[in-house]
Amino acid sequence: MTRIDDYKMISTKKGDKGTSKNYSNEAFSKSDTVFDTLGVLDELSSFLGLSYHYTPFKDDIKTIQTTIQHINSLIATNPDDTKKRNLAQISDEDIDKLEAIEARAINDTNIQPKFVLPGSESTKPGAYLGVCRALARKAERQVNRFYEVKQRDKNDLLLAYLNRLSDVLFILARSQD
């Protein structure tokens, strides 16, 4: 029988009083916009992980999830922290990858130019990707709100990535109809 002390505990109990720390080790209320933002991005990545099992876009989804993890790290780190210099940055190349995914999906399918209620005419993969698209839009709004509330300089490439991501997810969802 395995004993609990045979495993490293993940529960530190440090957040039991409603605070948590960012990557720069600064304490914030768990209701702080930084955690709202990280939570929405985590929700998006989790639904992408679910979509992974139902779509033919496995490599594309993993690429997107990796970039979302980079975005999480950038959001969770104080811009003045020297660790920030070592974090993966969002680049034009990341946006180019999204555009290539979109172009491939458009070229590989015959997407009808009509309005479709999410999930109504689509397959399960299309419905899951539709949820991801909605979460990408939510994440984009939340990241903008985060920058405004925290009065941080906006990362234009990061915002462009999130904007393009919802477009790409829309096309991927429609390609599964």
mmCIF file of C-alpha atoms in Angstrom, residues 93-174:
data_model
loop_
_atom_site.group_PDB
_atom_site.id
_atom_site.type_symbol
_atom_site.label_atom_id
_atom_site.label_comp_id
_atom_site.label_asym_id
_atom_site.label_seq_id
_atom_site.Cartn_x
_atom_site.Cartn_y
_atom_site.Cartn_z
ATOM 1 C CA GLU A 93 6.620 33.581 -35.793
ATOM 2 C CA ASP A 94 3.872 32.469 -33.351
ATOM 3 C CA ILE A 95 1.339 34.552 -35.276
ATOM 4 C CA ASP A 96 2.666 33.188 -38.572
ATOM 5 C CA LYS A 97 2.084 29.643 -37.252
ATOM 6 C CA LEU A 98 -1.543 30.513 -36.481
ATOM 7 C CA GLU A 99 -2.039 31.966 -39.932
ATOM 8 C CA ALA A 100 -0.546 28.826 -41.485
ATOM 9 C CA ILE A 101 -2.949 26.642 -39.472
ATOM 10 C CA GLU A 102 -5.858 28.790 -40.650
ATOM 11 C CA ALA A 103 -4.756 28.719 -44.297
ATOM 12 C CA ARG A 104 -4.317 24.944 -44.215
ATOM 13 C CA ALA A 105 -7.782 24.438 -42.683
ATOM 14 C CA ILE A 106 -9.389 26.732 -45.244
ATOM 15 C CA ASN A 107 -7.615 25.026 -48.141
ATOM 16 C CA ASP A 108 -8.380 21.500 -46.911
ATOM 17 C CA THR A 109 -12.126 21.946 -46.417
ATOM 18 C CA ASN A 110 -15.136 23.439 -48.085
ATOM 19 C CA ILE A 111 -16.498 25.766 -45.421
ATOM 20 C CA GLN A 112 -19.953 26.952 -46.368
ATOM 21 C CA PRO A 113 -20.486 30.736 -46.110
ATOM 22 C CA LYS A 114 -23.432 30.564 -43.728
ATOM 23 C CA PHE A 115 -24.141 31.208 -40.084
ATOM 24 C CA VAL A 116 -24.112 28.102 -37.926
ATOM 25 C CA LEU A 117 -25.196 27.954 -34.303
ATOM 26 C CA PRO A 118 -22.283 26.479 -32.349
ATOM 27 C CA GLY A 119 -22.863 22.752 -31.982
ATOM 28 C CA SER A 120 -26.103 22.721 -33.965
ATOM 29 C CA GLU A 121 -24.822 21.390 -37.267
ATOM 30 C CA SER A 122 -21.334 20.445 -36.249
ATOM 31 C CA THR A 123 -19.679 17.278 -35.165
ATOM 32 C CA LYS A 124 -18.421 16.794 -31.626
ATOM 33 C CA PRO A 125 -14.958 18.069 -32.665
ATOM 34 C CA GLY A 126 -16.534 21.179 -34.179
ATOM 35 C CA ALA A 127 -18.573 21.797 -31.038
ATOM 36 C CA TYR A 128 -15.521 21.463 -28.770
ATOM 37 C CA LEU A 129 -13.517 23.794 -30.982
ATOM 38 C CA GLY A 130 -16.443 26.231 -30.895
ATOM 39 C CA VAL A 131 -16.144 26.341 -27.106
ATOM 40 C CA CYS A 132 -12.400 26.962 -27.505
ATOM 41 C CA ARG A 133 -13.128 29.860 -29.872
ATOM 42 C CA ALA A 134 -15.481 31.457 -27.342
ATOM 43 C CA LEU A 135 -12.893 30.988 -24.578
ATOM 44 C CA ALA A 136 -10.183 32.527 -26.771
ATOM 45 C CA ARG A 137 -12.359 35.631 -27.166
ATOM 46 C CA LYS A 138 -12.956 35.684 -23.413
ATOM 47 C CA ALA A 139 -9.207 35.341 -22.803
ATOM 48 C CA GLU A 140 -8.496 38.215 -25.185
ATOM 49 C CA ARG A 141 -10.925 40.476 -23.294
ATOM 50 C CA GLN A 142 -9.532 39.389 -19.929
ATOM 51 C CA VAL A 143 -5.913 39.975 -20.954
ATOM 52 C CA ASN A 144 -6.844 43.477 -22.142
ATOM 53 C CA ARG A 145 -8.593 44.092 -18.816
ATOM 54 C CA PHE A 146 -5.510 42.787 -16.975
ATOM 55 C CA TYR A 147 -3.236 45.247 -18.791
ATOM 56 C CA GLU A 148 -5.601 48.125 -18.016
ATOM 57 C CA VAL A 149 -6.136 47.255 -14.332
ATOM 58 C CA LYS A 150 -2.454 46.533 -13.670
ATOM 59 C CA GLN A 151 -1.407 49.530 -15.791
ATOM 60 C CA ARG A 152 1.140 47.416 -17.584
ATOM 61 C CA ASP A 153 2.367 48.219 -21.047
ATOM 62 C CA LYS A 154 0.358 46.147 -23.483
ATOM 63 C CA ASN A 155 2.173 43.399 -25.318
ATOM 64 C CA ASP A 156 0.939 43.991 -28.863
ATOM 65 C CA LEU A 157 2.119 40.641 -30.216
ATOM 66 C CA LEU A 158 0.475 38.779 -27.341
ATOM 67 C CA LEU A 159 -2.819 40.599 -27.981
ATOM 68 C CA ALA A 160 -2.545 40.006 -31.733
ATOM 69 C CA TYR A 161 -1.948 36.305 -31.074
ATOM 70 C CA LEU A 162 -5.110 36.002 -28.971
ATOM 71 C CA ASN A 163 -7.133 37.916 -31.550
ATOM 72 C CA ARG A 164 -5.946 35.663 -34.375
ATOM 73 C CA LEU A 165 -6.394 32.568 -32.236
ATOM 74 C CA SER A 166 -10.156 32.995 -32.021
ATOM 75 C CA ASP A 167 -10.288 33.364 -35.824
ATOM 76 C CA VAL A 168 -8.237 30.196 -36.275
ATOM 77 C CA LEU A 169 -10.406 28.253 -33.839
ATOM 78 C CA PHE A 170 -13.518 29.443 -35.687
ATOM 79 C CA ILE A 171 -12.123 28.085 -38.962
ATOM 80 C CA LEU A 172 -11.023 24.818 -37.339
ATOM 81 C CA ALA A 173 -14.479 24.381 -35.800
ATOM 82 C CA ARG A 174 -16.215 25.079 -39.114
#
